[in-house]
mmCIF file of C-alpha atoms in Angstrom:
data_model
loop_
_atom_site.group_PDB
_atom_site.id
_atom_site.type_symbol
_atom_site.label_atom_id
_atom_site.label_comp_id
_atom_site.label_asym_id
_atom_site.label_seq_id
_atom_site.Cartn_x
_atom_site.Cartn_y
_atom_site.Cartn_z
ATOM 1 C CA UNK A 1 94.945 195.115 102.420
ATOM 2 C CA UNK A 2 98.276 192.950 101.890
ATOM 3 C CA UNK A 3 98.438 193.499 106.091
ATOM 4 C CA UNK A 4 94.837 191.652 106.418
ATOM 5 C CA UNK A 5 95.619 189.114 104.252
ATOM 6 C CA UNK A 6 98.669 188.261 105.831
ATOM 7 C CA UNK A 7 97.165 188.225 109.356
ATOM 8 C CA UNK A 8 94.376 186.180 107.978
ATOM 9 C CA UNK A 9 96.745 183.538 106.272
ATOM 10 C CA UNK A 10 98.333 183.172 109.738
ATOM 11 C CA UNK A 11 95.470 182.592 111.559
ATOM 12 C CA UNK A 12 94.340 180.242 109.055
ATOM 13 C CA UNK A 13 97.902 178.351 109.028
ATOM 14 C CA UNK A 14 99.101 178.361 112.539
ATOM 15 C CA UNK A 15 97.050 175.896 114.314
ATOM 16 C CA UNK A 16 98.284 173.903 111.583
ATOM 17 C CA UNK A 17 102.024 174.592 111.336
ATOM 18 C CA UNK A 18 102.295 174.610 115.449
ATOM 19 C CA UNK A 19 100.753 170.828 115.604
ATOM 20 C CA UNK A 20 103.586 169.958 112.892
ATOM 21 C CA UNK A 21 106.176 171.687 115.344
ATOM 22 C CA UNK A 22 104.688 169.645 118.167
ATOM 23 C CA UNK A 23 104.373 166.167 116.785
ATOM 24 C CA UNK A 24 108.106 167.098 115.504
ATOM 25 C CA UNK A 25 109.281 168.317 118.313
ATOM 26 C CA UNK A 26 107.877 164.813 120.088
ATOM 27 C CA UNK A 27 109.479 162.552 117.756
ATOM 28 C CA UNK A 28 112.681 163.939 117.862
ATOM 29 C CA UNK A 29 113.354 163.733 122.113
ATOM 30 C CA UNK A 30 112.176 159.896 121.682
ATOM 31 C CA UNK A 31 114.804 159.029 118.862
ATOM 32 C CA UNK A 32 117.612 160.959 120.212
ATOM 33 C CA UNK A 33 117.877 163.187 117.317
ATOM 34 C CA UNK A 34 121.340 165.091 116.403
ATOM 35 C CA UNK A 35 119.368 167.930 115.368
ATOM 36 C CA UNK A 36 119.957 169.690 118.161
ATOM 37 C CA UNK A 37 123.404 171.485 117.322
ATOM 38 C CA UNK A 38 124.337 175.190 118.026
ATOM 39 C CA UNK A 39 122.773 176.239 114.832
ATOM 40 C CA UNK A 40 119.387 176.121 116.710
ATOM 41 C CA UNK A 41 120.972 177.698 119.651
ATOM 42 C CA UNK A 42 118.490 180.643 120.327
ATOM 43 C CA UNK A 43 120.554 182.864 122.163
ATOM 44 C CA UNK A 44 123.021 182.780 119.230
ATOM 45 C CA UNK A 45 120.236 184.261 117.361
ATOM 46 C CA UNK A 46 120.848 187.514 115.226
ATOM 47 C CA UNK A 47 118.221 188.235 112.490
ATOM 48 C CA UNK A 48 119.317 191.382 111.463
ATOM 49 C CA UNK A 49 117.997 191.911 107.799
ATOM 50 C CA UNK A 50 119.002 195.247 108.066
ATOM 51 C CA UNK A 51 122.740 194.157 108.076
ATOM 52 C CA UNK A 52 122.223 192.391 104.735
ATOM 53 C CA UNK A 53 121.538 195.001 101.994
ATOM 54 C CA UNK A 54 120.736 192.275 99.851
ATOM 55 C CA UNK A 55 117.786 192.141 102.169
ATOM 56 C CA UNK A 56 116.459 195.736 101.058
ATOM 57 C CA UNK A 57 117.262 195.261 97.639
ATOM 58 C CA UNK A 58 116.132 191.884 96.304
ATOM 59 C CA UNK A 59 113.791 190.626 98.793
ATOM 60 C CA UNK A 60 111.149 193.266 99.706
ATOM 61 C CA UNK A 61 107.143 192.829 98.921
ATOM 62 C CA UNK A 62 108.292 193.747 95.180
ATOM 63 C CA UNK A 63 108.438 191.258 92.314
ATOM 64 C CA UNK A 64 112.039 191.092 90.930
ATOM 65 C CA UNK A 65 113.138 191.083 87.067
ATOM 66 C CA UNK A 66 115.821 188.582 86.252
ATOM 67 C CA UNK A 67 117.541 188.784 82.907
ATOM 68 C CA UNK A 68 120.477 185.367 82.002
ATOM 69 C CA UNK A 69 122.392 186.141 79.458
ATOM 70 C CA UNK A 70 124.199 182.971 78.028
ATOM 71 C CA UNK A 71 125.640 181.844 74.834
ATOM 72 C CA UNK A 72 122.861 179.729 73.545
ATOM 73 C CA UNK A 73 125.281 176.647 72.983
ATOM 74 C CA UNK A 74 125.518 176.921 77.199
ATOM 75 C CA UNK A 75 122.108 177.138 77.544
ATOM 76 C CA UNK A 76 121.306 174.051 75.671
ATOM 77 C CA UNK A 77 124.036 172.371 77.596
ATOM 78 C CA UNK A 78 122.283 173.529 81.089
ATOM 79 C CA UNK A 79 118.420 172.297 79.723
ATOM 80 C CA UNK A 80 119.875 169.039 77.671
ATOM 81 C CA UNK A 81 121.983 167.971 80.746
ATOM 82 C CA UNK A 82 119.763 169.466 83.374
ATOM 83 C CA UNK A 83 119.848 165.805 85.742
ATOM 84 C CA UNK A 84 123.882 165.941 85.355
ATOM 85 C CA UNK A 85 123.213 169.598 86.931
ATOM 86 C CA UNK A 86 126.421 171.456 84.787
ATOM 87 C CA UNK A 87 127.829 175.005 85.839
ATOM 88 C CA UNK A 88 127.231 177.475 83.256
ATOM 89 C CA UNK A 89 128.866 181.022 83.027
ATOM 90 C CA UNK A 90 126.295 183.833 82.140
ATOM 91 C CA UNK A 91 125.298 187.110 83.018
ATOM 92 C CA UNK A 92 122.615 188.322 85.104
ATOM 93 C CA UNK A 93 120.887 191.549 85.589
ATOM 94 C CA UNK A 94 118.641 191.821 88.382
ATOM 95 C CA UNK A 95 116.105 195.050 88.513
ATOM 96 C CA UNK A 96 118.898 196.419 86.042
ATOM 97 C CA UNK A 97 121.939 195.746 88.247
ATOM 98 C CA UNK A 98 124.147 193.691 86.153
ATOM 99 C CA UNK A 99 126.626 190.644 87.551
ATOM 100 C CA UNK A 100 128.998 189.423 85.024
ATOM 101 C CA UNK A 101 130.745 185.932 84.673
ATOM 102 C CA UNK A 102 127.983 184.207 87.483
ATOM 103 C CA UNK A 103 127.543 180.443 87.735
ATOM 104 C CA UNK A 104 124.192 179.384 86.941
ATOM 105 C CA UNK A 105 123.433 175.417 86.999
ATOM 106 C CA UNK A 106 120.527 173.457 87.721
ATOM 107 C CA UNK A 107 119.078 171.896 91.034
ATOM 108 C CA UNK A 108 116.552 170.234 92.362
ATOM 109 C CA UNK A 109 115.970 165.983 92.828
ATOM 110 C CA UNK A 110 112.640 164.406 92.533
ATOM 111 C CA UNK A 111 111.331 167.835 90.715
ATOM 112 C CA UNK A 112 114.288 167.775 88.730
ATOM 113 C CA UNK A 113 113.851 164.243 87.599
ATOM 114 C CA UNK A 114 110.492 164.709 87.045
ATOM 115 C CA UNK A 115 110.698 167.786 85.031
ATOM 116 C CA UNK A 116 113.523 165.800 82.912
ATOM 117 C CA UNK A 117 110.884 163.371 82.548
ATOM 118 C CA UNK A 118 108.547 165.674 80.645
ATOM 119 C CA UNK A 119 107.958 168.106 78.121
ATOM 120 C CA UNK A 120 108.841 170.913 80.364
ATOM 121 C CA UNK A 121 112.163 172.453 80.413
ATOM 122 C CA UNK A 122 111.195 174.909 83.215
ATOM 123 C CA UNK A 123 113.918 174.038 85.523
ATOM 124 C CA UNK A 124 114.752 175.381 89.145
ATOM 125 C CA UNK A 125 117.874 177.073 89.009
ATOM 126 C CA UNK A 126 120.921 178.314 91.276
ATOM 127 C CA UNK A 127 122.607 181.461 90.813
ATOM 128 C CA UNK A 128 126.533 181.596 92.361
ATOM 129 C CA UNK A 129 127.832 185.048 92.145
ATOM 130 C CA UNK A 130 131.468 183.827 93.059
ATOM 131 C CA UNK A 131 132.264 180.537 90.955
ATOM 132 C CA UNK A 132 134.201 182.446 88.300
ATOM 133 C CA UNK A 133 134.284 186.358 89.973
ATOM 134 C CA UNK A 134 136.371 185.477 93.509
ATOM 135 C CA UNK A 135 134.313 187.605 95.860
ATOM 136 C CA UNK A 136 131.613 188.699 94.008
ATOM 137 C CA UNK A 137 128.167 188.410 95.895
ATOM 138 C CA UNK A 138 125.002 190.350 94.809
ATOM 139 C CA UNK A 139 125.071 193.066 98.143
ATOM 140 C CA UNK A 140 126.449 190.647 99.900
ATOM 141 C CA UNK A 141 124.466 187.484 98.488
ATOM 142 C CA UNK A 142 126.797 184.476 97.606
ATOM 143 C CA UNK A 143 124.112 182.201 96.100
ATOM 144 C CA UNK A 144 120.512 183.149 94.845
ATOM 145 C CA UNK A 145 117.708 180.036 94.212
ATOM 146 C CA UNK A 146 115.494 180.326 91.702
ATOM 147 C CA UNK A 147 112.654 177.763 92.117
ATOM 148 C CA UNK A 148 110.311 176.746 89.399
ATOM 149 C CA UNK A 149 106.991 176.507 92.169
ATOM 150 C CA UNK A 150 106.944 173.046 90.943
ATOM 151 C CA UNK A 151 103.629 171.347 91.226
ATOM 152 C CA UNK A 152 101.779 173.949 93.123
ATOM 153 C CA UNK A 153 99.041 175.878 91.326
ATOM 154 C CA UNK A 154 98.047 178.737 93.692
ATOM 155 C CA UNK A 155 102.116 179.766 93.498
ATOM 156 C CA UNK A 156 101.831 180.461 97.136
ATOM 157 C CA UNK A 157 102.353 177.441 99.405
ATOM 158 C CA UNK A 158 106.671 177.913 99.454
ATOM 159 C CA UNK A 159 106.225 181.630 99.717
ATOM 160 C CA UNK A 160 103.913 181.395 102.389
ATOM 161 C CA UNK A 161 105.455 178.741 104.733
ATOM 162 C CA UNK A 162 109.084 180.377 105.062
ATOM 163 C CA UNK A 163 106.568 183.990 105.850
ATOM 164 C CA UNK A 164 104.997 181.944 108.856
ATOM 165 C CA UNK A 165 108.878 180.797 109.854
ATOM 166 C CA UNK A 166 110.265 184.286 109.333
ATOM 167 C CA UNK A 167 107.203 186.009 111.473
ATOM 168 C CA UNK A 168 107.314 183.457 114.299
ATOM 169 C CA UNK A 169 110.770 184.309 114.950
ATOM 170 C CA UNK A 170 112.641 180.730 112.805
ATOM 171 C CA UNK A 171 115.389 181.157 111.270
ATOM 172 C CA UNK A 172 114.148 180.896 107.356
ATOM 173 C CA UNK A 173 115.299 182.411 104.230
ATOM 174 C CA UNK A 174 114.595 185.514 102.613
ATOM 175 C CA UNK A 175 112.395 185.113 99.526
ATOM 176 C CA UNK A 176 110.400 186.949 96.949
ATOM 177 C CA UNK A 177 109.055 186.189 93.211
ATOM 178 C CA UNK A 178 111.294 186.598 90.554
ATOM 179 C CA UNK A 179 110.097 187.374 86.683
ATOM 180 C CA UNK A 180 113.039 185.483 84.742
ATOM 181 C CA UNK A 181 114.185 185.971 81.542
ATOM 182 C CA UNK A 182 116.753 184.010 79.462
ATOM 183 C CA UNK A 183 118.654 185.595 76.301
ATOM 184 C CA UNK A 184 115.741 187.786 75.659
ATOM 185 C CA UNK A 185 112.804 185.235 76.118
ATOM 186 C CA UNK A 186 110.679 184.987 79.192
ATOM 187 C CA UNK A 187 111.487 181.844 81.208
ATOM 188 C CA UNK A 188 108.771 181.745 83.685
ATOM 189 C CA UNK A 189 107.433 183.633 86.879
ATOM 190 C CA UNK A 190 109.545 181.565 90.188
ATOM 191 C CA UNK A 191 110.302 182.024 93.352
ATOM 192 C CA UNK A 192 113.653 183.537 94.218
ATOM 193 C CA UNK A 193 115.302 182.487 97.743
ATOM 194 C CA UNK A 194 118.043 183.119 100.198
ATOM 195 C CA UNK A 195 120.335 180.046 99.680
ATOM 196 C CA UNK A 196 121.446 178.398 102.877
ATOM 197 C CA UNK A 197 124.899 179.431 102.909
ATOM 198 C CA UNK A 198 127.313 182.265 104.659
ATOM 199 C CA UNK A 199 125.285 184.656 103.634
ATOM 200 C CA UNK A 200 122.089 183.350 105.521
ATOM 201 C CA UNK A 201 124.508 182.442 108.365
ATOM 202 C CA UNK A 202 125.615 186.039 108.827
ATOM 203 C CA UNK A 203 122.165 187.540 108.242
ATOM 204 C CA UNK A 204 120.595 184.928 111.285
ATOM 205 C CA UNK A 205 124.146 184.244 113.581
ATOM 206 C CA UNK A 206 126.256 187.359 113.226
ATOM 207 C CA UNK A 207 129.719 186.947 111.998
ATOM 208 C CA UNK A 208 131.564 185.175 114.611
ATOM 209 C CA UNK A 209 132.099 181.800 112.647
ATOM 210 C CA UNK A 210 130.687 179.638 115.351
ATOM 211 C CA UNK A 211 128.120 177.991 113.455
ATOM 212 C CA UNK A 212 128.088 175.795 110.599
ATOM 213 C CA UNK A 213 125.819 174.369 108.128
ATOM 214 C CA UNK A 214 125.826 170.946 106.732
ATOM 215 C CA UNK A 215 123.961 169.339 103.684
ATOM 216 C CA UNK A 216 123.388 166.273 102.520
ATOM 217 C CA UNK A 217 125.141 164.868 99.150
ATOM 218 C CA UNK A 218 124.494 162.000 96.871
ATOM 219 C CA UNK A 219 121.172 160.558 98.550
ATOM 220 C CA UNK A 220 119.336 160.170 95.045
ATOM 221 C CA UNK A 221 116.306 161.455 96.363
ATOM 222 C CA UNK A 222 112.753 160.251 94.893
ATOM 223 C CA UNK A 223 115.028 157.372 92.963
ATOM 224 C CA UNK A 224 112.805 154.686 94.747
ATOM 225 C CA UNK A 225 110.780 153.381 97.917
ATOM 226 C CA UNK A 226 111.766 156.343 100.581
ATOM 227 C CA UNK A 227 114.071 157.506 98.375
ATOM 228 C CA UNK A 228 117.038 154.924 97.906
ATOM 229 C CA UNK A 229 118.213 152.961 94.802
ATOM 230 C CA UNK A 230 120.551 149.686 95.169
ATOM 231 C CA UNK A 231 123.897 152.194 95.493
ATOM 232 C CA UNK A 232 122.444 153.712 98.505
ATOM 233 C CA UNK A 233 122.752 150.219 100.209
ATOM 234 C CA UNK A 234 124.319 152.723 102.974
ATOM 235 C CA UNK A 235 125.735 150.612 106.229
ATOM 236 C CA UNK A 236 126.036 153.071 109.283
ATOM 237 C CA UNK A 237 128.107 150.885 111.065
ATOM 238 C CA UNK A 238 131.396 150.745 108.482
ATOM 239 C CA UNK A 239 130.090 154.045 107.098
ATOM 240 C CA UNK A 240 130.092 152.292 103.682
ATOM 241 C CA UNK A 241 127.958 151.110 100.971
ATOM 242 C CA UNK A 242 127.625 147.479 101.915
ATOM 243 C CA UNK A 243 127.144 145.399 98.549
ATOM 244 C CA UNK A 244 125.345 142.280 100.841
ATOM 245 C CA UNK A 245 122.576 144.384 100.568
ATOM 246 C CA UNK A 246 119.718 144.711 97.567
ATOM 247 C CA UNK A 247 117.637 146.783 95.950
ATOM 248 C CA UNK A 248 115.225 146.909 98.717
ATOM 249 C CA UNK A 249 117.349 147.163 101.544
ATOM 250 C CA UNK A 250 116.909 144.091 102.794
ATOM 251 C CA UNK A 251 119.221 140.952 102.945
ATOM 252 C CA UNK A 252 117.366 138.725 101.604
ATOM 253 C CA UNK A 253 114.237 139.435 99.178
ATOM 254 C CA UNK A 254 113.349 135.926 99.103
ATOM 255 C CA UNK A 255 112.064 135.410 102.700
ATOM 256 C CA UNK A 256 109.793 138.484 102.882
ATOM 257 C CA UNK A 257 107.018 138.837 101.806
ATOM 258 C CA UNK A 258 105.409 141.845 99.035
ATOM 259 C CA UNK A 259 102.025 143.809 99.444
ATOM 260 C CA UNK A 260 100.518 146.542 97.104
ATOM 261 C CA UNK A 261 102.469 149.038 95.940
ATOM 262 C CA UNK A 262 106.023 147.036 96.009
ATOM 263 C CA UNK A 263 106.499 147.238 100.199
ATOM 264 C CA UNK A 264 108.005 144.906 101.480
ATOM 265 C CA UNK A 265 107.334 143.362 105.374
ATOM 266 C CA UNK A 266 110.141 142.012 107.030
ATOM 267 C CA UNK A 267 111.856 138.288 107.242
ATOM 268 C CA UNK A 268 110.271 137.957 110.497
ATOM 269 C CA UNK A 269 107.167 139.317 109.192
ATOM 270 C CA UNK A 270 106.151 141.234 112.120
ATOM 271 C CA UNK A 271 105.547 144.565 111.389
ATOM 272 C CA UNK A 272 106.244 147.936 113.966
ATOM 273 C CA UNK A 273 103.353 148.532 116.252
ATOM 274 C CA UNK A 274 100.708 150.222 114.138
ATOM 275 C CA UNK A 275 102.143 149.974 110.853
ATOM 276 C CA UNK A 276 100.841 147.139 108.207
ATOM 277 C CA UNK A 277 101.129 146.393 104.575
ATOM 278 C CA UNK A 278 97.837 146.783 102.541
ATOM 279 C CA UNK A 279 96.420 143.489 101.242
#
């Protein structure tokens, strides 16, 4: 039955995801994207999950139990400082296998500042098996995520989007749902991923150190209008933060003009082909 369903879901999703892919695919030859490096090289392509035991072991069709043990004053520290995203030491037990002295801090940006923002104190988390244990991995796992499903009733929209990458042959982490439990207490029912990092790299690439991953830092994401705030006044040119510039990222607020919802339209007040500000 799980087989049907799955072949169903892809039939139902595919048309979809593939006209994503294409428009994608489109807008990235006209604007010259960077993307393009040899981490999408497909003949550098490994996919070997049987290489990775963590594969076998954590993420199979199986729901995993995930017991944190922390000293409750290093809990509170983790939930009361969640935005400032601290490194806790704890121990975790996964299906009974226990890793001592683990890292375990928050993460997340909009869903993080949003779950700040409310009664909640269900945070997504990341797991580093190696912060405090030098060479410690969980089979071979350097860093497990554990995300909250934030937002999404049905529990199924993350899982089910890196299953269509994974079965059309994309590189995509590894993922499964976790049962988490902190000092005892159940935490809540989340989705446990493959982190991006040399782990993921051998599992997809092979070993050969020939391909590199890169992610962005310090872009304040969800902090305002497409994501910026007045200190990400960013100027490509000097590759600084150019001060001249104000909270809306333009140079000068008082010649444009505003429309619902805050947007601004340019000095010139000609907007790109297509595009214009509600009344």
């Amino acid at each position: 039955m799980y087989n049907i369903n799955k072949i169903t879901s892809y039939i139902l999703c595919l048309s979809f995801v593939c006209g994503i892919f294409s428009g994608c695919s489109a807008a990235s030859s006209e604007s010259g994207s960077v993307q393009s490096s040899t981490v999408t090289d497909s003949s550098m392509l490994v996919s070997d999950t049987s290489s990775s035991e963590y594969a076998s072991k954590l993420f199979s069709d199986d729901v995993i139990k995930i017991d944190i043990t922390a000293s409750d004053d290093d809990w509170n520290n983790l939930l009361e400082n969640a935005v400032s995203k601290p490194t806790i030491q704890a121990d975790i037990s996964i299906n009974g296998e226990t890793f001592k002295n683990v890292g375990v801090k928050t993460k997340g940006n909009t869903s993080l500042s949003q779950i700040s923002g409310s009664d909640s104190d269900r945070y997504s988390l990341k797991v580093n098996f190696g912060k405090y244990v030098d060479g410690q991995t969980c089979y071979g796992l350097d860093k497990l995520v554990l995300n909250n499903i934030y937002a999404d009733s049905t529990y199924l929209k993350e899982y089910m989007s890196y299953d269509l990458f994974a079965y059309m042959g994309v590189p995509a982490s590894l993922c499964t749902f976790a049962d988490i439990y902190v000092n005892g207490e159940h935490f809540g029912f989340y989705l446990a991923l493959e982190d991006v990092e040399s782990g993921f790299l051998d599992r997809n690439y092979g070993q050969s150190g020939e391909v590199e991953a890169y992610k962005p830092e310090g872009m304040n994401m969800g902090a305002g209008m497409g994501g910026m705030d007045k200190q990400q006044n960013f100027n490509p040119d000097s590759n600084t933060a150019d001060d001249s510039l104000t909270d809306s990222g333009s140079q000068d607020n008082s010649t444009s003009s505003q429309g619902a919802n805050g947007m601004q339209t340019p000095p010139d007040g000609q907007m790109p082909d297509g595009m214009q500000i509600p009344a």
